[in-house]
Coordinates of C-alpha atoms in Angstrom, one line a residue:
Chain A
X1 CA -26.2 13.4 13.5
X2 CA -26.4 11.7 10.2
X3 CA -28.4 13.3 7.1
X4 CA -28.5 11.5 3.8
X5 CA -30.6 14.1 1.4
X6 CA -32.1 13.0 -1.8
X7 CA -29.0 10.7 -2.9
X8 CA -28.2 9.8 -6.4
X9 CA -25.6 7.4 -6.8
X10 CA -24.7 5.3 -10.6
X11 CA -21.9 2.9 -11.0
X12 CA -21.6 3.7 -14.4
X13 CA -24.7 3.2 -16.4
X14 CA -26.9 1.4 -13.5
X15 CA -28.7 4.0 -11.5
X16 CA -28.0 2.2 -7.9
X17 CA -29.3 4.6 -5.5
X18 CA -32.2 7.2 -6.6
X19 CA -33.5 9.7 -4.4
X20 CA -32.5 8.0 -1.3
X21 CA -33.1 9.9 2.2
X22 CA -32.1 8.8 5.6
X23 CA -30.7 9.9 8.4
X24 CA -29.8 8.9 11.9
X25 CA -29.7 10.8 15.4
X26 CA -27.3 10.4 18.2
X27 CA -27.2 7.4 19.8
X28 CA -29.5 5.4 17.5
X29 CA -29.2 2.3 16.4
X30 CA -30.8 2.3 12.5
X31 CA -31.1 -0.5 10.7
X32 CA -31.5 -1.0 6.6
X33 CA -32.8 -4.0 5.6
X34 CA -33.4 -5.0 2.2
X35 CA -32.7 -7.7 -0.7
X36 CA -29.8 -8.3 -2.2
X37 CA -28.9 -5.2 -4.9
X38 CA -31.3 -3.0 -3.3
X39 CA -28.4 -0.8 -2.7
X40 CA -27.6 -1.0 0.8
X41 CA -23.6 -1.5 0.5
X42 CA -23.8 1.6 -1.5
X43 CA -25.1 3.8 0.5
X44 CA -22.9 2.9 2.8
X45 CA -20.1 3.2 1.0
X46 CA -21.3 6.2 -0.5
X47 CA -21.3 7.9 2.9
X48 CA -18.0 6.9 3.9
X49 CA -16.8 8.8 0.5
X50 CA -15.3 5.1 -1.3
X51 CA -18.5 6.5 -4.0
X52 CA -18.7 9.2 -5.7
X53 CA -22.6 11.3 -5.6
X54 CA -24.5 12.3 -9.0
X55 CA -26.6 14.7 -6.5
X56 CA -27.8 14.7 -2.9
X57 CA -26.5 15.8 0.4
X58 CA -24.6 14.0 3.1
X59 CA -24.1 16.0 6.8
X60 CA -22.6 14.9 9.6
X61 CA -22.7 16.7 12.7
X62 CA -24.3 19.9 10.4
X63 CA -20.9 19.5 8.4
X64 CA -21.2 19.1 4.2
X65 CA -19.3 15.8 3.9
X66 CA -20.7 15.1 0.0
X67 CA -17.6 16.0 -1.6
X68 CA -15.1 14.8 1.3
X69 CA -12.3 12.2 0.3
X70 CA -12.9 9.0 2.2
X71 CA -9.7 9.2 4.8
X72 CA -11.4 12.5 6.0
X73 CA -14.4 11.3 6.5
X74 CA -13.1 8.5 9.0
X75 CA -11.0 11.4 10.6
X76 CA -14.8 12.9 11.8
X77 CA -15.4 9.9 13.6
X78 CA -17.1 7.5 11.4
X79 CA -15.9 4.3 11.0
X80 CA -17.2 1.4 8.7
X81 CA -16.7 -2.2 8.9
X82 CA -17.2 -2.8 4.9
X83 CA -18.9 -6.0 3.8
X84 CA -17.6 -9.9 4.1
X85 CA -13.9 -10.2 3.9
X86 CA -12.5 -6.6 3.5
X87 CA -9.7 -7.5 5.8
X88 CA -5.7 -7.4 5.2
X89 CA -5.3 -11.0 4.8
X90 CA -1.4 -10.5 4.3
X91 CA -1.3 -8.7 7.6
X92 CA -1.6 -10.4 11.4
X93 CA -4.9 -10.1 13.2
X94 CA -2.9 -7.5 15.2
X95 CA -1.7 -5.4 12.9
X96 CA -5.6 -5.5 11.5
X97 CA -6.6 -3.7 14.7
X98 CA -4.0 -1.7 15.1
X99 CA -4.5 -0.4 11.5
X100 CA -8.2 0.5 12.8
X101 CA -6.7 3.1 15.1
X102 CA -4.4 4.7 12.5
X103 CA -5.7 8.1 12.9
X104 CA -4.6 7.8 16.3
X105 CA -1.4 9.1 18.5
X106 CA -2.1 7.8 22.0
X107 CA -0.6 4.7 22.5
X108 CA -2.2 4.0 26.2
X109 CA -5.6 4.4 24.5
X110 CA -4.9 2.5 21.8
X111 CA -3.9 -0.6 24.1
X112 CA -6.4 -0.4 26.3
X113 CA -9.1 -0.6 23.5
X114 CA -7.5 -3.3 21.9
X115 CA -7.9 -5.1 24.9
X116 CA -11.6 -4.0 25.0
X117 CA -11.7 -5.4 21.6
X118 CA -10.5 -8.8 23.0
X119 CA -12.9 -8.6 25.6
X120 CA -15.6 -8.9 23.0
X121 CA -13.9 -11.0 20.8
X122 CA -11.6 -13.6 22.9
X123 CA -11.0 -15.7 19.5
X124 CA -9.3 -12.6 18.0
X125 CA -7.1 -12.2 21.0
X126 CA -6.2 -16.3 20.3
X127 CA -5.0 -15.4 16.6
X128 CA -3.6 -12.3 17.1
X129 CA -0.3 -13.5 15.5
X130 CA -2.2 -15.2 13.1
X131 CA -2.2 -13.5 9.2
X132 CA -5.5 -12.3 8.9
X133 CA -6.5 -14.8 5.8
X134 CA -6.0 -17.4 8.2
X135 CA -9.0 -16.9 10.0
X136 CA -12.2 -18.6 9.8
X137 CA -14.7 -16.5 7.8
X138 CA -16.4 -16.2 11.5
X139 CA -13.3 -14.6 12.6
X140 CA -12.3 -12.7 9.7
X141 CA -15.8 -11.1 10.1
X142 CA -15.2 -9.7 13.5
X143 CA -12.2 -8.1 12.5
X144 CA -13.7 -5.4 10.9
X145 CA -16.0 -4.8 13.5
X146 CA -12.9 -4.7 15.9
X147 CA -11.3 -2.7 14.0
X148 CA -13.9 0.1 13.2
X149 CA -14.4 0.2 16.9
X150 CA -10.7 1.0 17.6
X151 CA -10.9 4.2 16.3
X152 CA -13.7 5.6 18.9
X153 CA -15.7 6.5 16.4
X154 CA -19.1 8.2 17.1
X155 CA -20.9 6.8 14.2
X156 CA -20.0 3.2 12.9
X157 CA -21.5 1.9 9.7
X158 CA -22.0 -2.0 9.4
X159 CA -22.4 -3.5 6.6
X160 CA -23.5 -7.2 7.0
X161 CA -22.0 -8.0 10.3
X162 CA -23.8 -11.5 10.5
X163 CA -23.5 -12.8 6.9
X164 CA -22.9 -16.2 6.8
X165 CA -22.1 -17.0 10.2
X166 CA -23.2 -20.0 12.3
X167 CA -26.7 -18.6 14.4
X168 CA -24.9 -18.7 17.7
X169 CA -22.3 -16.3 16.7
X170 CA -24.8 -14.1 14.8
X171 CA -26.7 -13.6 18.4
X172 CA -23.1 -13.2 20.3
X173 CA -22.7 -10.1 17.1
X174 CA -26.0 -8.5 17.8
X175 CA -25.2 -8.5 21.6
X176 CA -22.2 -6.7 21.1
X177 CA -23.7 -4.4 18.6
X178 CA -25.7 -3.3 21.1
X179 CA -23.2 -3.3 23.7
X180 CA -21.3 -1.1 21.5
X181 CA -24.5 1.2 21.3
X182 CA -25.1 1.5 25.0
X183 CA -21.2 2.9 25.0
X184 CA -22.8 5.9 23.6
X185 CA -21.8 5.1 19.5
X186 CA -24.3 5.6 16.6
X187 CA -24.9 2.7 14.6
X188 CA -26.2 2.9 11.3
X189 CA -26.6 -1.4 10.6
X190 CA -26.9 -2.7 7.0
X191 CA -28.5 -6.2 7.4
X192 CA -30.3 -9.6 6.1
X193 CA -31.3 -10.8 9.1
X194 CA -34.1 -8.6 9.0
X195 CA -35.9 -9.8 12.1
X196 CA -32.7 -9.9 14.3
X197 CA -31.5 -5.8 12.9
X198 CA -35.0 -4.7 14.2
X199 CA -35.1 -6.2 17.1
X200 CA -32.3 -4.4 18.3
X201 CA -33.0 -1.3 16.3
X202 CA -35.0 2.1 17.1
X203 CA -35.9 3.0 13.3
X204 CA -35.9 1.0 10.3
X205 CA -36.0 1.8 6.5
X206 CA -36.3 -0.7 3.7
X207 CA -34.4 -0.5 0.9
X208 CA -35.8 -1.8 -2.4
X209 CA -34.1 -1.2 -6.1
X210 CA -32.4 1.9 -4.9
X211 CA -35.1 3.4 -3.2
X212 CA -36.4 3.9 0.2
X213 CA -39.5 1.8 0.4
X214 CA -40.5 2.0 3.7
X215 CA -39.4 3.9 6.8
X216 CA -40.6 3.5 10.6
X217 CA -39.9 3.0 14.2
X218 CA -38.3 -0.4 14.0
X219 CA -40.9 -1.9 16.0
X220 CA -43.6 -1.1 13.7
X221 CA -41.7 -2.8 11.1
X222 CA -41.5 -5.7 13.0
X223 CA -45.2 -6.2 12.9
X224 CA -45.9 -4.7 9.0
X225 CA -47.5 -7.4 7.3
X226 CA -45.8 -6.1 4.2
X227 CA -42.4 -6.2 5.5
X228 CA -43.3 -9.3 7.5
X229 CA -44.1 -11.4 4.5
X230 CA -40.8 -9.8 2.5
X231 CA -38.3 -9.9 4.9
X232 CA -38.9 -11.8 7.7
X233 CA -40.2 -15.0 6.0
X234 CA -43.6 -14.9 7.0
Chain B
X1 CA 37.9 -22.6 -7.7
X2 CA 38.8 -19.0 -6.0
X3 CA 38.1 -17.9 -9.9
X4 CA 34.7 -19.2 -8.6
X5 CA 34.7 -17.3 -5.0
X6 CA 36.2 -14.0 -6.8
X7 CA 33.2 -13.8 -9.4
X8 CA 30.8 -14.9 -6.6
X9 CA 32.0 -11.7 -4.6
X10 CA 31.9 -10.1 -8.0
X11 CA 28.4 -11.1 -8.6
X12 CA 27.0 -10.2 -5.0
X13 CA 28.3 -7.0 -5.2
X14 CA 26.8 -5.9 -8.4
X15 CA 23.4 -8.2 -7.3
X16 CA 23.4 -5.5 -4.3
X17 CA 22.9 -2.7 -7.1
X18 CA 20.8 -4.2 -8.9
X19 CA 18.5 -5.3 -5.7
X20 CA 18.6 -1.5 -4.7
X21 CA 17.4 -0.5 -7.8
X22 CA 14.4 -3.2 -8.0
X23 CA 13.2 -2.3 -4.7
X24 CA 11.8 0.9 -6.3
X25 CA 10.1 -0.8 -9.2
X26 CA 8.5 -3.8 -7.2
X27 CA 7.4 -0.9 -4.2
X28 CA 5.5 0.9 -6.9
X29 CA 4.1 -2.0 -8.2
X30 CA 3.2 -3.3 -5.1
X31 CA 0.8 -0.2 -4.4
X32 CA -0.2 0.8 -7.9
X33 CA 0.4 -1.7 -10.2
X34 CA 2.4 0.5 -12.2
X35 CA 6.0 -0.2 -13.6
X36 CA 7.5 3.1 -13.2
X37 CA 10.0 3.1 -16.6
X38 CA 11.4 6.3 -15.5
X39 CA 13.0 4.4 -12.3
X40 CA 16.5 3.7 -14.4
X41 CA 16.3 7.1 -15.0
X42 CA 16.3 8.1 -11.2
X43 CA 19.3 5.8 -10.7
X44 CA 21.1 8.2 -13.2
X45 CA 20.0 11.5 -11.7
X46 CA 21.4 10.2 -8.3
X47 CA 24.4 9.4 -9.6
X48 CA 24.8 12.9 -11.1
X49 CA 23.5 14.9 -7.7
X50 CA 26.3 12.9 -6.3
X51 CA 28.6 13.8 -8.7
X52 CA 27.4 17.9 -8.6
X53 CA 27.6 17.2 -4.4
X54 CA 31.0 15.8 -4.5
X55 CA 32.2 18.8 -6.6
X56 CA 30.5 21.4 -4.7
X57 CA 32.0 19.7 -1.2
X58 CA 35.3 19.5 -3.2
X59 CA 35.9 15.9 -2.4
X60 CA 37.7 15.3 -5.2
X61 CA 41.1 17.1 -3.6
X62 CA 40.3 16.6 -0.4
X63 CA 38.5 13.1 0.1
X64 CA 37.3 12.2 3.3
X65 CA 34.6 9.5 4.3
X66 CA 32.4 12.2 5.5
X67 CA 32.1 13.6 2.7
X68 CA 31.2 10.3 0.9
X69 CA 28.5 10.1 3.3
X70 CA 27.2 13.4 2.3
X71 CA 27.3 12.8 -1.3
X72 CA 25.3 9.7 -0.9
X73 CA 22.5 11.4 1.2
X74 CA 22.4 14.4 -0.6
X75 CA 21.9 12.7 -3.6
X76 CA 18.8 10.4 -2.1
X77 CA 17.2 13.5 -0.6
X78 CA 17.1 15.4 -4.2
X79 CA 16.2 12.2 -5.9
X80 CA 14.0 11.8 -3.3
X81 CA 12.6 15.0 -4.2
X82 CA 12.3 14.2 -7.6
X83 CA 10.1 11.0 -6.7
X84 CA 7.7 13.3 -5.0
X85 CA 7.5 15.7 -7.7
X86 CA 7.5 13.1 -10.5
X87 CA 4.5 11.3 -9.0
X88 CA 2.7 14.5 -8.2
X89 CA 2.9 15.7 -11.8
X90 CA 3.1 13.0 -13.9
X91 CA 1.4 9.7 -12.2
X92 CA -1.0 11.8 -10.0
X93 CA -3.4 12.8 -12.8
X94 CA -3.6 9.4 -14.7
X95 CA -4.0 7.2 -11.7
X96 CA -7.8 6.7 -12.3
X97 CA -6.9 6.1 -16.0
X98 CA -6.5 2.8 -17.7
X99 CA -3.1 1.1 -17.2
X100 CA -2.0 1.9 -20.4
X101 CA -2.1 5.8 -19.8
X102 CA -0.1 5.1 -16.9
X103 CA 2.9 2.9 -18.6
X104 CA 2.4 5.5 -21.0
X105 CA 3.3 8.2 -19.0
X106 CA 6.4 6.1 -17.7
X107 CA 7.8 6.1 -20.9
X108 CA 7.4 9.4 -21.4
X109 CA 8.7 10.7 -18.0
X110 CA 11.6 8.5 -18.8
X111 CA 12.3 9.8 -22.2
X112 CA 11.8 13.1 -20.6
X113 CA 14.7 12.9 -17.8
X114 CA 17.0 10.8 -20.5
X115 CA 16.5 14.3 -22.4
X116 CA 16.3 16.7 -20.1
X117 CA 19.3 15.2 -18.7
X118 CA 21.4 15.4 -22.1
X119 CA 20.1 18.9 -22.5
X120 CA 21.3 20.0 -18.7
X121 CA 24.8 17.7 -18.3
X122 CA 25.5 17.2 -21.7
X123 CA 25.5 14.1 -24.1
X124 CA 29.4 13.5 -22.9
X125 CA 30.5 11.1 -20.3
X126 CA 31.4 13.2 -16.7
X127 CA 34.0 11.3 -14.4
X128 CA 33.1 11.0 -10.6
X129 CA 35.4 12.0 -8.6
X130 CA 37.2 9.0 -6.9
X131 CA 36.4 9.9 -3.2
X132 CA 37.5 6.7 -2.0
X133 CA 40.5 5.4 -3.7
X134 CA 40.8 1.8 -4.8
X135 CA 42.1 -0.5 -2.6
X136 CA 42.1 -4.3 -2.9
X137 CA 42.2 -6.6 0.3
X138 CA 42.7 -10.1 0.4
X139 CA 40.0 -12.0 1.8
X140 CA 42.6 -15.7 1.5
X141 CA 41.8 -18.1 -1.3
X142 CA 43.0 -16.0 -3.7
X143 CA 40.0 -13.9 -3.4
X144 CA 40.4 -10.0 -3.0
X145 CA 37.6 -7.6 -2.4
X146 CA 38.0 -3.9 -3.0
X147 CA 37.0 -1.3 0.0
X148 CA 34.7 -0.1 -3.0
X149 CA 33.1 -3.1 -3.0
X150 CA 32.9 -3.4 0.9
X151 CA 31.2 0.0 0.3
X152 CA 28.7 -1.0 -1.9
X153 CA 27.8 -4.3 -0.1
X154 CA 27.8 -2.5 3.5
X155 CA 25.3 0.8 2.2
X156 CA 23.1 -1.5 0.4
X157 CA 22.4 -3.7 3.6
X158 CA 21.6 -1.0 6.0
X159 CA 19.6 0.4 3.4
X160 CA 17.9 -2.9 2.7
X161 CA 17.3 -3.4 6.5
X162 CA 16.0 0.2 6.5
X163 CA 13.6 -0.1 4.3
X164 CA 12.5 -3.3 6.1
X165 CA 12.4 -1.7 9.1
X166 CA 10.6 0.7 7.6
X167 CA 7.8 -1.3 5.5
X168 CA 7.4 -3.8 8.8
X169 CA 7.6 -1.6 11.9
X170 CA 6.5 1.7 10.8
X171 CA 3.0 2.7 11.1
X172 CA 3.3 4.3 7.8
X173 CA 4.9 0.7 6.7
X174 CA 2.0 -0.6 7.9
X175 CA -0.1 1.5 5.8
X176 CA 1.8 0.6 2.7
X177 CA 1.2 -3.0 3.2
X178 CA -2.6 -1.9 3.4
X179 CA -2.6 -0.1 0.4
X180 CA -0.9 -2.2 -1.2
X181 CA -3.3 -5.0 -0.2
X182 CA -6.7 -2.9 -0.5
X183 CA -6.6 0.6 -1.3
X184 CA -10.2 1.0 -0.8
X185 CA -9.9 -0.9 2.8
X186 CA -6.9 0.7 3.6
X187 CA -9.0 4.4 2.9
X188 CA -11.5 3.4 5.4
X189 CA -8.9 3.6 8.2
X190 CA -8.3 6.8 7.7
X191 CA -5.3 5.7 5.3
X192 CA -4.6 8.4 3.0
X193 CA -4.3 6.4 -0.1
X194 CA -2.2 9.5 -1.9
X195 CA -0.1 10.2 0.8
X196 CA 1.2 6.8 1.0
X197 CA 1.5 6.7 -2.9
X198 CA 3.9 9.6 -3.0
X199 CA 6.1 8.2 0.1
X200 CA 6.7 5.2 -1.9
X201 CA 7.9 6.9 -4.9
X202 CA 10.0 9.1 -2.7
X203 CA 11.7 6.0 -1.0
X204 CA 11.8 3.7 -4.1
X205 CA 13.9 7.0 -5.6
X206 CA 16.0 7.1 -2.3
X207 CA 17.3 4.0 -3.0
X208 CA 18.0 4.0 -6.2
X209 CA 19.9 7.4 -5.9
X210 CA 21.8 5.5 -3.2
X211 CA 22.5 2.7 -6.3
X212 CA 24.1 5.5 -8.4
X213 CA 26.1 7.1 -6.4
X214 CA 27.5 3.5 -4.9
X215 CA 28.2 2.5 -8.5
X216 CA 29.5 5.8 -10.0
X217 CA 32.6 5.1 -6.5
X218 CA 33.2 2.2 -8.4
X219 CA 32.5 3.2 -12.5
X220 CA 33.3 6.9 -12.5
X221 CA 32.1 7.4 -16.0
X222 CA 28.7 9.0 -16.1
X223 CA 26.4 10.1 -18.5
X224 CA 22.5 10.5 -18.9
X225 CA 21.7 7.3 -20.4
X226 CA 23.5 5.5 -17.9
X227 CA 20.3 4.7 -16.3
X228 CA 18.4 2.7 -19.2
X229 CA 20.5 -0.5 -19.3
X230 CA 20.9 -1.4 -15.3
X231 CA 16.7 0.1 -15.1
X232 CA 15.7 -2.8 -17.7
X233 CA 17.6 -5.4 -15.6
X234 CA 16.7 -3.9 -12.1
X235 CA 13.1 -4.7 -13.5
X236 CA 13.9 -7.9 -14.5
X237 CA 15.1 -8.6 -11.1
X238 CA 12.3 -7.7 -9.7
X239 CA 10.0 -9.7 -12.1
X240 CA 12.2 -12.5 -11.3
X241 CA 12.1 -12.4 -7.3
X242 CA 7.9 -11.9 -7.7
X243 CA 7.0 -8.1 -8.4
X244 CA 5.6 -6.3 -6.0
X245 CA 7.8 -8.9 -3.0
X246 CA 10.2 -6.9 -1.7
X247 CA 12.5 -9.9 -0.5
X248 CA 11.7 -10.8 -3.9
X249 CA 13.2 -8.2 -5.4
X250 CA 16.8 -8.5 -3.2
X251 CA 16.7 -12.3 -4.2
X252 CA 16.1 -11.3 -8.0
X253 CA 18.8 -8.3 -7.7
X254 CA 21.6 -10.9 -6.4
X255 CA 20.6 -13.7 -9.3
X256 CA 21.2 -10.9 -11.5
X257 CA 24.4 -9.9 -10.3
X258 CA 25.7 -13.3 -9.8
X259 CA 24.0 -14.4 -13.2
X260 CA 25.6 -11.7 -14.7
X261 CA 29.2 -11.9 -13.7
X262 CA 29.1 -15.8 -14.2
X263 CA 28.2 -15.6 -17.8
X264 CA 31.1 -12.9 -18.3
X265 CA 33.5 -14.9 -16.7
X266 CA 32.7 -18.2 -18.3
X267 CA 31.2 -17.4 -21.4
X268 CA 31.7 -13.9 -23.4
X269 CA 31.5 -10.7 -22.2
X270 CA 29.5 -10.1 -25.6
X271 CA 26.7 -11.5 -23.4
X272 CA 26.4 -9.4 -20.5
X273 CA 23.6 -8.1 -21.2
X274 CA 21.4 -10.7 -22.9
X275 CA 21.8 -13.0 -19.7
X276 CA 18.8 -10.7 -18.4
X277 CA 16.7 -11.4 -20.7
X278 CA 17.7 -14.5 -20.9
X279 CA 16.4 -14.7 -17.2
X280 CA 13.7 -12.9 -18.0
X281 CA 12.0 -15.4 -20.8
X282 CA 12.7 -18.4 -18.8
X283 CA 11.5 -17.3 -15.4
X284 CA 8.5 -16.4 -17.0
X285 CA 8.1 -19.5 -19.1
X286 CA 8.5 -21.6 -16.2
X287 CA 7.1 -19.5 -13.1
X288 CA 5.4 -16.1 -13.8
X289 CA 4.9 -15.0 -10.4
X290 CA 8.5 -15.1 -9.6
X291 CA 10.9 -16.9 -7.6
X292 CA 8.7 -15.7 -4.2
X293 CA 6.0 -14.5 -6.1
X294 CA 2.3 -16.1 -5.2
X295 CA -0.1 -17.0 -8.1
X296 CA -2.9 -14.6 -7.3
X297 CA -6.0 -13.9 -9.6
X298 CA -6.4 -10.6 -10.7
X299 CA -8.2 -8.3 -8.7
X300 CA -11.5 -6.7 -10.6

């Protein structure tokens, strides 16, 4: 579905992503895990076109999407939910979601997801009025999640869905990641709670300094003794 | 006291122009951080589409409201047209540049339609044609509005609530305010960042076309520099409601107007113009951010 070749990516003179190949197949759920600056945000953001490539391929679906400018890219059905606090705080929790659905014209779908997306989140549906830098940082974090998933996409991209949030909501998160999964969307999961992303993951690959260190079924990765002692704190 | 009341009527009148006008500067601010020089310049094109409109409907001989109405919205669609093409050509291709290229350019596309638009009209002074004749009606209190005036107040609120229709209930509004916010957020929704960048210059345009043409009803006298002198204070307003507010900017327009009128009035009319400035050094001595402005750290 997904097929990152041999990606070279520099924010000016730093060389942040060399070589770096990955890919992920319908109805995955992949996970990259990684330390901080090993270039994880990047690639994501590289794939969703916010980045510009020094060389390397991107497909989606068989379709060149290297060169595409980032609001096209979301039209093919991938959606991100960018790192920490990317949200409209001048804008109502509402209007967040809605904006998540901009590519879209039918309003009856549109409503009935939002109120999928309540479902999941019932504290978003309490500050829906709310201006979106009100939130908590737990809430502010599920809005992008909410959001990404109002557009239907068929491949979501999420970077650091759990940072920083209190271990209860971080299990409720990884539940609905899945949930979302089993709905029949791709999930391509950037993460630091290594143990918790391959738990619910198929494959793995670990990120280090801009390359990929390691790649494997995520279960195998669970029990590498180098990854064990790395990333998962033991 | 109804000296007072008539400058006040005075004042909110010409405030109205002058918030019409910064609603285009503190728009394109809003998204790009950009002060688009050339905006004064727009004011004056609209006023002269309106003028080339009104002789081409021959409104000058044969008046009617109608036609009024068609002057103003012809002129808003060509300057609107004009916002679209200036941002393409100009603004477009130095958007990734440093800031400086970009206020740059502003000077030069307003030195550009100054020129251009002594080379086209001429450097002489062209008289509107009066499509609505002057007619003064006492409000009591020894105040009198003109239907001019009436005019002018009356276009500029619609268009004012427009625009906030617009920017609050549209979902291309909606947009704005995310790009305006977060480009690079607002792109991930599918937002096209460039698209949204070109409406704004075409609506910030609209409006100020509207400004000339309501002005040039009132001040028939027009010429291509017209635009310089009520640009610089427009901008002013808008520093001085908070730049890149759009209530902001009405607030700011209406201080001006009022500031304006008050100081002819009461002090000299030598002063008219320095009162801006005036405005200008002392709002940002004492609150930089504007009257509704937020202190926000830069973005990096």
């Amino acid at each position: 579905m997904l097929e990152v070749r041999d990606l070279d990516v520099y924010y000016g003179a730093i060389h942040a992503l060399k070589g770096v190949s990955v890919r992920a197949e319908s109805g995955e759920i992949v996970t990259l895990i990684g330390a901080n600056g090993a270039g994880k945000t990047t690639l994501l953001r590289t794939i969703s076109g916010l980045v510009p490539s020094r060389a390397g391929r991107i497909t989606f679906e068989g379709r060149d999407i290297t060169k595409m400018p980032a609001h096209e890219i979301v039209g093919l059905g991938i959606s991100q939910a960018p790192e920490g606090r990317m949200v409209f705080a001048n804008l109502t929790a509402e209007v967040n979601l809605e904006l998540g659905a901009y590519l879209r014209r039918d309003r009856a779908g549109i409503l009935e997801d939002r109120e999928r997306v309540y479902t999941l989140f019932p504290r978003l549906k309490e500050r829906r009025r709310q201006s979106a830098g009100t939130l908590s940082g737990g809430e502010q974090q599920l809005l992008p999640i909410g959001r990404a998933l109002l557009w239907r996409p068929r491949l979501v991209l999420l970077d650091e869905p759990s940072l920083g949030l209190a271990p209860l909501l971080v299990r409720e998160i990884f539940r609905t990641i899945h949930q979302i999964n089993r709905g029949g969307v791709t999930v391509l999961l950037v993460e630091q709670n290594a143990h918790m992303a391959l738990s619910i993951a198929s494959r793995g690959y670990v990120l280090e300094t801009g390359h990929v260190r390691l790649e494997d079924r995520a279960s195998a990765l669970l029990e590498n003794p180098e990854v064990k002692s790395a990333y998962l704190g033991g | 006291m109804s000296e007072f009341l008539q400058q006040l009527v005075n004042g909110v009148t010409w405030g109205s122009v002058y918030a019409l006008i910064a609603l285009g500067y503190t728009m394109v601010y809003g998204i790009l951080r950009l002060i688009n020089f050339a905006h004064g310049d727009v004011y004056m094109l609209g006023a002269f589409f309106g003028f080339f409109a009104a002789r081409f409907l021959n409104a000058a001989r044969d008046p009617s409201p109608f036609k009024a109405l068609l002057v103003l919205l012809s002129a808003m669609v060509a300057c609107g047209i004009i916002g679209i093409v200036m941002e393409r050509a100009a603004y477009k291709p130095v958007r990734r540049s440093s800031r400086l290229a970009a206020l740059i350019t502003a000077i030069g596309v307003s030195l550009l339609l100054e020129n251009g638009g002594i080379l086209l009209f001429g450097p002489d002074p062209k008289f509107f044609p009066q499509i609505i004749p002057a007619r003064n009606i006492a409000l009591g209190m020894g105040v009198t509005i003109s239907n001019q005036q009436i005019l002018i107040l009356s276009v500029s609120l619609v268009l004012m609530f427009a625009l906030r229709f617009i920017v609050l209930h549209t979902r291309t509004g909606k947009a704005m305010q995310a790009v305006s916010y977060n480009p690079m957020a607002a792109a991930l929704m599918g937002i096209s960042v460039d698209r949204i960048v070109t409406f704004t210059f075409m609506l910030g345009s609209m409006l100020a076309a509207a400004a000339g043409v309501l002005v040039a009803l009132q001040n028939p006298k027009i010429e291509p520099l017209m635009g310089i002198m009520p640009g610089l204070k427009a901008f002013v307003a808008a520093v001085l409601g908070g730049i890149g507010n759009i209530p902001g900017a009405v607030l700011g327009g209406l201080v001006m107007g009022i500031a304006e009128v008050l100081v002819v009035g009461y002090v000299s009319p030598t002063y008219r113009d320095a009162i801006a400035f005036v405005l200008l050094i002392v709002i940002l001595l004492v609150r930089p951010a504007g009257i509704l402005g937020r202190n926000v750290a830069e973005k990096v």
